[in-house]
Coordinates of C-alpha atoms and ligand atoms in Angstrom, one line a residue:
X110 CA -22.8 52.0 38.0
X111 CA -24.9 55.2 37.8
X112 CA -28.5 54.9 36.8
X113 CA -28.9 55.3 33.0
X114 CA -30.5 58.6 32.0
X115 CA -33.5 58.0 29.7
X116 CA -35.4 60.2 27.3
X117 CA -38.9 59.2 26.0
X118 CA -40.2 60.6 22.7
X119 CA -43.9 60.1 22.2
X120 CA -46.1 60.2 25.4
X121 CA -49.1 58.4 24.1
X122 CA -50.5 54.9 25.0
X123 CA -47.2 53.0 24.5
X124 CA -44.9 55.8 25.6
X125 CA -46.7 55.6 28.9
X126 CA -45.8 51.9 29.3
X127 CA -42.1 52.8 28.6
X128 CA -42.3 55.5 31.2
X129 CA -43.9 53.2 33.8
X130 CA -41.2 50.6 33.2
X131 CA -38.2 53.0 33.3
X132 CA -39.6 54.9 36.4
X133 CA -39.8 51.7 38.4
X134 CA -36.5 50.1 37.3
X135 CA -33.7 50.5 39.8
X136 CA -31.3 51.0 36.9
X137 CA -32.9 54.0 35.0
X138 CA -34.1 57.5 35.7
X139 CA -36.2 59.4 33.2
X140 CA -34.5 62.7 32.5
X141 CA -36.8 64.2 29.9
X142 CA -39.9 63.3 28.0
X143 CA -41.2 64.8 24.7
X144 CA -44.5 64.9 22.9
X145 CA -45.7 67.3 20.2
X146 CA -48.7 67.7 22.5
X147 CA -47.3 69.8 25.4
X148 CA -50.0 68.7 27.9
X149 CA -49.2 65.0 27.3
X150 CA -45.5 65.6 27.8
X151 CA -46.1 67.6 31.0
X152 CA -48.5 65.0 32.4
X153 CA -46.1 62.2 31.8
X154 CA -43.2 64.1 33.3
X155 CA -45.2 64.7 36.4
X156 CA -46.6 61.2 36.7
X157 CA -43.2 59.5 36.3
X158 CA -40.9 62.0 37.8
X159 CA -39.0 63.3 34.7
X160 CA -37.0 66.4 35.4
X161 CA -37.9 68.0 32.1
X162 CA -40.5 67.9 29.4
X163 CA -40.5 69.4 25.9
X164 CA -42.3 69.5 22.6
X165 CA -39.1 69.4 20.6
X166 CA -37.3 66.0 20.5
X167 CA -34.0 67.6 19.6
X168 CA -33.8 68.9 23.2
X169 CA -33.9 65.3 24.4
X170 CA -31.2 64.3 22.0
X171 CA -28.9 67.1 22.9
X172 CA -29.2 66.5 26.6
X173 CA -25.8 64.9 27.8
X174 CA -27.5 63.3 30.9
X175 CA -29.5 61.1 28.5
X176 CA -27.7 58.0 27.1
X177 CA -30.7 56.1 25.8
X178 CA -34.1 57.0 24.3
X179 CA -37.4 55.2 23.8
X180 CA -39.2 56.3 20.6
X181 CA -43.0 55.6 20.8
X182 CA -44.3 58.0 18.2
X183 CA -46.7 57.0 15.3
X184 CA -45.4 54.3 12.9
X185 CA -44.8 56.6 10.0
X186 CA -42.8 59.1 12.1
X187 CA -40.1 56.7 13.5
X188 CA -37.4 57.1 10.8
X189 CA -36.2 60.7 11.2
X190 CA -36.4 60.5 15.0
X191 CA -34.4 57.2 15.1
X192 CA -31.8 58.6 12.6
X193 CA -31.4 61.8 14.7
X194 CA -31.1 59.8 17.9
X195 CA -28.4 57.4 16.5
X196 CA -26.5 60.3 15.0
X197 CA -26.6 62.0 18.4
X198 CA -25.0 58.8 19.9
X199 CA -28.0 57.7 21.9
X200 CA -29.0 54.0 22.4
X201 CA -32.4 53.5 20.8
X202 CA -35.4 51.4 21.7
X203 CA -38.0 52.0 19.0
X204 CA -41.6 50.8 18.9
X205 CA -42.6 48.4 16.1
X206 CA -42.5 48.7 13.1
X207 CA -38.9 49.9 12.8
X208 CA -40.1 52.0 9.8
X209 CA -42.8 51.7 7.2
X210 CA -40.5 51.1 4.2
X211 CA -37.4 49.0 3.5
X212 CA -35.5 52.0 2.2
X213 CA -36.0 53.8 5.6
X214 CA -35.0 50.7 7.6
X215 CA -31.8 50.5 5.6
X216 CA -31.0 54.1 6.3
X217 CA -31.5 53.4 10.0
X218 CA -29.2 50.4 10.0
X219 CA -26.5 52.4 8.2
X220 CA -26.8 55.1 10.9
X221 CA -26.6 52.4 13.7
X222 CA -23.5 50.9 12.0
X223 CA -21.8 54.3 11.9
X224 CA -22.4 54.8 15.6
X225 CA -21.6 52.8 18.8
X226 CA -25.2 52.8 19.7
X227 CA -27.5 49.8 20.5
X228 CA -30.7 49.6 18.4
X229 CA -33.6 47.4 19.5
X230 CA -37.1 47.1 18.0
X231 CA -39.8 46.5 20.6
X232 CA -41.1 43.2 19.2
X233 CA -42.1 42.0 22.7
X234 CA -43.6 38.6 21.8
X235 CA -40.1 37.2 22.3
X236 CA -41.0 37.6 26.0
X237 CA -44.7 36.5 25.7
X238 CA -44.8 33.3 27.8
X239 CA -47.2 31.1 25.6
X240 CA -45.0 31.9 22.5
X241 CA -41.8 31.1 24.5
X242 CA -43.5 27.7 25.2
X243 CA -44.2 27.2 21.4
X244 CA -40.6 28.1 20.6
X245 CA -39.3 25.5 23.1
X246 CA -41.5 22.8 21.6
X247 CA -40.3 23.6 18.1
X248 CA -36.6 23.8 19.1
X249 CA -36.7 20.6 21.1
X250 CA -38.2 18.7 18.1
X251 CA -41.3 17.8 20.1
X252 CA -43.6 18.9 17.3
X253 CA -41.4 17.4 14.6
X254 CA -40.9 19.6 11.5
X255 CA -43.2 22.5 11.5
X256 CA -45.6 22.2 8.5
X257 CA -48.3 24.8 8.9
X258 CA -48.9 27.9 11.0
X259 CA -52.1 30.0 11.4
X260 CA -51.9 33.3 13.2
X261 CA -54.7 35.8 13.7
X262 CA -53.7 39.1 15.2
X263 CA -56.7 41.4 14.8
X264 CA -58.0 44.6 16.5
X265 CA -61.5 45.9 17.0
X266 CA -62.6 48.9 14.9
X267 CA -62.1 51.0 18.0
X268 CA -58.3 51.0 17.4
X269 CA -58.2 52.7 14.0
X270 CA -61.3 54.9 14.6
X271 CA -61.0 56.0 18.2
X272 CA -57.6 55.0 19.6
X273 CA -55.1 56.0 16.9
X274 CA -55.5 59.5 15.4
X275 CA -53.0 58.5 12.7
X276 CA -54.4 55.1 11.5
X277 CA -54.7 56.3 7.9
X278 CA -50.9 56.8 7.9
X279 CA -50.4 53.1 8.9
X280 CA -52.2 49.9 8.1
X281 CA -53.2 46.6 9.8
X282 CA -50.1 45.0 8.4
X283 CA -47.6 47.6 9.6
X284 CA -49.4 47.9 13.0
X285 CA -50.2 44.2 13.6
X286 CA -48.7 42.2 10.7
X287 CA -45.1 43.3 11.6
X288 CA -45.6 41.6 15.0
X289 CA -46.7 38.4 13.4
X290 CA -43.9 38.3 10.8
X291 CA -41.4 38.8 13.6
X292 CA -43.1 36.2 15.8
X293 CA -43.1 33.4 13.2
X294 CA -39.6 34.2 11.9
X295 CA -38.4 33.8 15.5
X296 CA -40.4 30.6 16.2
X297 CA -39.4 28.9 13.0
X298 CA -35.8 30.2 12.9
X299 CA -36.4 30.5 9.1
X300 CA -36.9 33.2 6.5
X301 CA -40.0 33.9 4.4
X302 CA -39.3 33.6 0.7
X303 CA -42.8 34.1 -0.9
X304 CA -45.8 36.2 0.0
X305 CA -49.4 36.0 -1.3
X306 CA -51.8 38.6 0.1
X307 CA -55.3 40.0 -0.4
X308 CA -56.7 43.1 1.3
X309 CA -60.0 45.0 1.2
X310 CA -60.6 48.7 1.9
X311 CA -64.3 49.5 2.4
X312 CA -65.4 49.8 6.0
X313 CA -62.7 52.2 7.2
X314 CA -62.7 54.3 4.0
X315 CA -66.5 54.8 4.4
X316 CA -65.7 56.3 7.8
X317 CA -63.1 58.6 6.3
X318 CA -60.0 56.6 7.3
X319 CA -58.0 55.8 4.2
X320 CA -56.4 52.5 5.1
X321 CA -57.1 48.8 4.6
X322 CA -59.7 46.9 6.6
X323 CA -57.7 43.7 6.6
X324 CA -55.0 41.6 5.0
X325 CA -55.1 37.8 4.6
X326 CA -51.7 36.5 3.7
X327 CA -50.0 33.2 2.9
X328 CA -46.3 33.1 3.6
X329 CA -43.9 30.4 2.5
X330 CA -40.7 29.8 4.4
X331 CA -37.4 28.6 2.8
X332 CA -37.6 25.3 4.7
X333 CA -41.1 24.5 3.5
X334 CA -43.3 25.6 6.4
X335 CA -46.3 27.7 5.3
X336 CA -48.2 30.3 7.3
X337 CA -51.6 31.8 7.0
X338 CA -51.6 35.3 8.7
X339 CA -54.7 37.4 9.3
X340 CA -54.5 41.1 10.3
X341 CA -57.7 43.0 10.5
X342 CA -58.8 46.4 12.0
X343 CA -62.5 45.9 11.8
X344 CA -63.5 43.4 14.5
X345 CA -66.8 44.3 16.2
X346 CA -66.2 47.0 18.8
X347 CA -68.2 45.1 21.4
X348 CA -65.8 42.1 21.2
X349 CA -64.8 41.1 24.7
X350 CA -61.2 42.2 24.1
X351 CA -59.7 45.1 22.0
X352 CA -57.6 42.6 20.1
X353 CA -57.7 38.9 19.1
X354 CA -54.4 37.0 19.1
X355 CA -54.4 33.3 18.3
X356 CA -52.0 30.9 16.8
X357 CA -51.9 27.2 15.7
X358 CA -48.6 25.5 15.0
X359 CA -48.8 22.1 13.3
X360 CA -45.7 19.9 12.9
X361 CA -45.0 16.4 11.6
X362 CA -45.2 14.9 15.1
X363 CA -47.6 17.2 17.0
X364 CA -49.4 20.5 17.1
X365 CA -50.1 23.3 19.6
X366 CA -52.5 26.1 19.9
X367 CA -52.2 29.5 21.6
X368 CA -54.9 31.9 22.5
X369 CA -53.6 35.0 24.2
X370 CA -56.7 37.0 23.7
X371 CA -59.7 35.1 25.0
X372 CA -57.6 33.0 27.4
X373 CA -60.4 33.3 30.0
X374 CA -57.9 33.2 32.9
X375 CA -60.1 35.9 34.4
X376 CA -63.7 36.3 33.3
X377 CA -65.6 39.5 34.1
X378 CA -69.3 40.1 33.8
X379 CA -70.6 43.6 34.7
X380 CA -73.2 46.1 33.5
X381 CA -70.7 47.2 30.9
X382 CA -70.6 43.7 29.4
X383 CA -68.3 40.6 29.3
X384 CA -64.6 41.0 29.4
X385 CA -61.4 39.0 29.8
X386 CA -58.9 41.3 31.5
X387 CA -55.2 41.3 30.6
X388 CA -53.1 39.0 32.7
X389 CA -49.8 39.0 30.9
X390 CA -49.1 42.1 28.8
X391 CA -49.0 45.0 31.2
X392 CA -50.4 44.7 34.6
X393 CA -50.0 47.5 37.1
X394 CA -48.9 45.9 40.4
X395 CA -49.4 48.7 42.8
X396 CA -47.4 51.2 40.7
X397 CA -45.0 48.7 39.2
X398 CA -45.5 47.5 35.6
X399 CA -45.4 43.7 35.2
X400 CA -45.7 41.6 32.1
X401 CA -44.1 40.7 28.8
X402 CA -44.6 44.2 27.4
X403 CA -42.4 45.6 30.1
X404 CA -40.0 42.6 30.0
X405 CA -38.8 43.7 26.6
X406 CA -38.1 47.2 27.8
X407 CA -36.2 45.8 30.8
X408 CA -34.1 43.7 28.4
X409 CA -33.2 46.9 26.5
X410 CA -32.0 48.4 29.9
X411 CA -29.8 45.3 30.5
X412 CA -28.3 45.6 27.0
X413 CA -27.5 49.3 27.5
X414 CA -25.9 48.6 30.9
X415 CA -23.9 45.6 29.7
X416 CA -23.2 47.0 26.3
X417 CA -24.6 43.8 24.7
X418 CA -26.7 43.2 21.6
X419 CA -30.4 42.9 22.1
X420 CA -32.4 39.7 21.3
X421 CA -34.4 41.7 18.8
X422 CA -32.2 43.7 16.5
X423 CA -32.5 46.3 13.8
X424 CA -32.2 43.5 11.2
X425 CA -35.3 41.9 12.6
X426 CA -37.1 45.2 12.1
X427 CA -35.8 45.4 8.6
X428 CA -37.0 41.9 7.6
X429 CA -40.4 42.4 9.2
X430 CA -40.9 45.6 7.1
X431 CA -39.6 43.8 4.0
X432 CA -42.3 41.1 4.4
X433 CA -45.0 43.7 5.2
X434 CA -44.0 45.7 2.0
X435 CA -44.3 42.4 0.1
X436 CA -47.8 41.9 1.6
X437 CA -48.8 45.4 0.4
X438 CA -47.3 44.8 -3.1
X439 CA -49.0 41.3 -3.5
X440 CA -52.4 42.7 -2.4
X441 CA -52.0 45.7 -4.8
X442 CA -50.9 43.7 -7.8
X443 CA -52.8 40.5 -7.3
X444 CA -49.5 38.5 -7.7
X445 CA -47.3 36.6 -5.3
X446 CA -44.0 38.3 -4.4
X447 CA -40.7 36.5 -4.1
X448 CA -38.3 37.7 -1.5
X449 CA -34.5 37.9 -1.6
X450 CA -32.4 37.5 1.5
X451 CA -31.9 41.0 2.8
X452 CA -29.6 40.4 5.7
X453 CA -26.2 38.5 6.0
Ligands
LIG24 N1 -45.5 46.9 21.1 C1 -46.9 47.0 20.9 O1 -47.6 46.0 20.9 C2 -47.5 48.3 20.6 C3 -48.8 48.5 20.9 C4 -49.4 49.7 20.5 C5 -48.6 50.7 19.9 N2 -47.3 50.4 19.5 C6 -46.5 51.3 18.8 O2 -46.1 52.4 19.6 C7 -46.1 53.6 18.8 C8 -47.0 54.6 19.4 O3 -48.3 54.1 19.4 P1 -49.4 54.6 20.5 O4 -50.5 53.6 20.5 O5 -48.7 55.0 21.8 O6 -49.9 56.0 19.7 P2 -50.4 57.3 20.4 O7 -51.1 58.1 19.3 O8 -51.2 57.0 21.6 O9 -49.1 58.1 20.8 C9 -48.2 58.6 19.9 C10 -47.7 60.0 20.5 O10 -46.6 60.5 19.7 C11 -46.7 61.9 19.7 N3 -46.0 62.4 18.6 C12 -46.2 62.3 17.2 N4 -45.2 62.8 16.5 C13 -44.3 63.3 17.4 C14 -43.0 63.9 17.3 N5 -42.5 64.2 16.1 N6 -42.3 64.3 18.4 C15 -42.9 64.0 19.6 N7 -44.1 63.4 19.8 C16 -44.8 63.0 18.7 C17 -48.2 62.1 19.6 O11 -48.6 63.4 19.9 C18 -48.8 61.0 20.5 O12 -49.0 61.5 21.8 C19 -46.5 53.1 17.3 O13 -45.4 52.9 16.6 C20 -47.3 51.9 17.6 O14 -47.3 51.0 16.5 C21 -46.7 49.2 19.9

């Protein structure tokens, strides 16, 4: 089978991880990359050996050599690009969140259904080894019936103020909360039926970034499990890691705790401070990307080559956005929000 021709739209931080993965896979070749910023597109094309680069994503979609595209543009820009890609018959791997409204997610699913294309949302924690271990404990019954979950997925203030130029168009729940909703739906195998959230907007607004500082949410699952979820964008910038990701899962027969942020597998003390370098997300092994963040992209490649459905579907993207929208509504109104089943 020939190598699959790939296009990458969005050549920022995460588009670079897609490019690194596709460029070292024996099954793919990057045909063209696109970014609104010509310099970024040109640099990525040179670094990862793409034949072409462009500032107009339609040129990627009309290229017959390309059968699959990765879309790694800002959260609020996914919808039109995904719709155009599906309508052009390209298989699509889109970064999380699928889109920032339920209405847009439904439009995307309708376009996927009208095409023969594969659509995958890059919720890569399904490949994150500590969470795979938790899922196995839950599925085997070792923990008994899951009663209570606590998950904190937080970023330092560096992320909305210095890393993302578009933070005011997203929020801690779209950027971080969507990951957690997807993670705990997957681990429980259950659906969220009620959402209570509070948020505050003070610190970032004072810095001119019009989005929430944090959300604290309680989610109730149909089977009775409850989850407390924290998503914040204002951790201290001098925290030892750019993000904090911790989870506690308490069942009727046992409990387990995960810390994929301050795991301390490697400790580093230098003149710049203390740090715990990444050992699992994306590690460059002499030019080859290794880790769970690349494993999800490799899974998409397998699906395209085998014409099989991905482990994370457009429906997972839709439900994550439905729950995030409910978090926003609950925080705005001060009332809990009941959720109806949105997928078959
Ligand atoms: N899976 C994860 O854990 C993870 C982590 C970080 C970011 N992300 C997601 O990846 C996406 C990109 O985030 P990032 O951190 O790489 O952001 P970024 O700002 O570094 O990169 C986004 C790039 O998209 C380009 N762009 C914007 N609109 C475009 C358009 N219409 N056509 C072509 N290029 C366009 C920008 O110029 C920029 O270079 C977001 O959806 C984000 O939530 C996922």
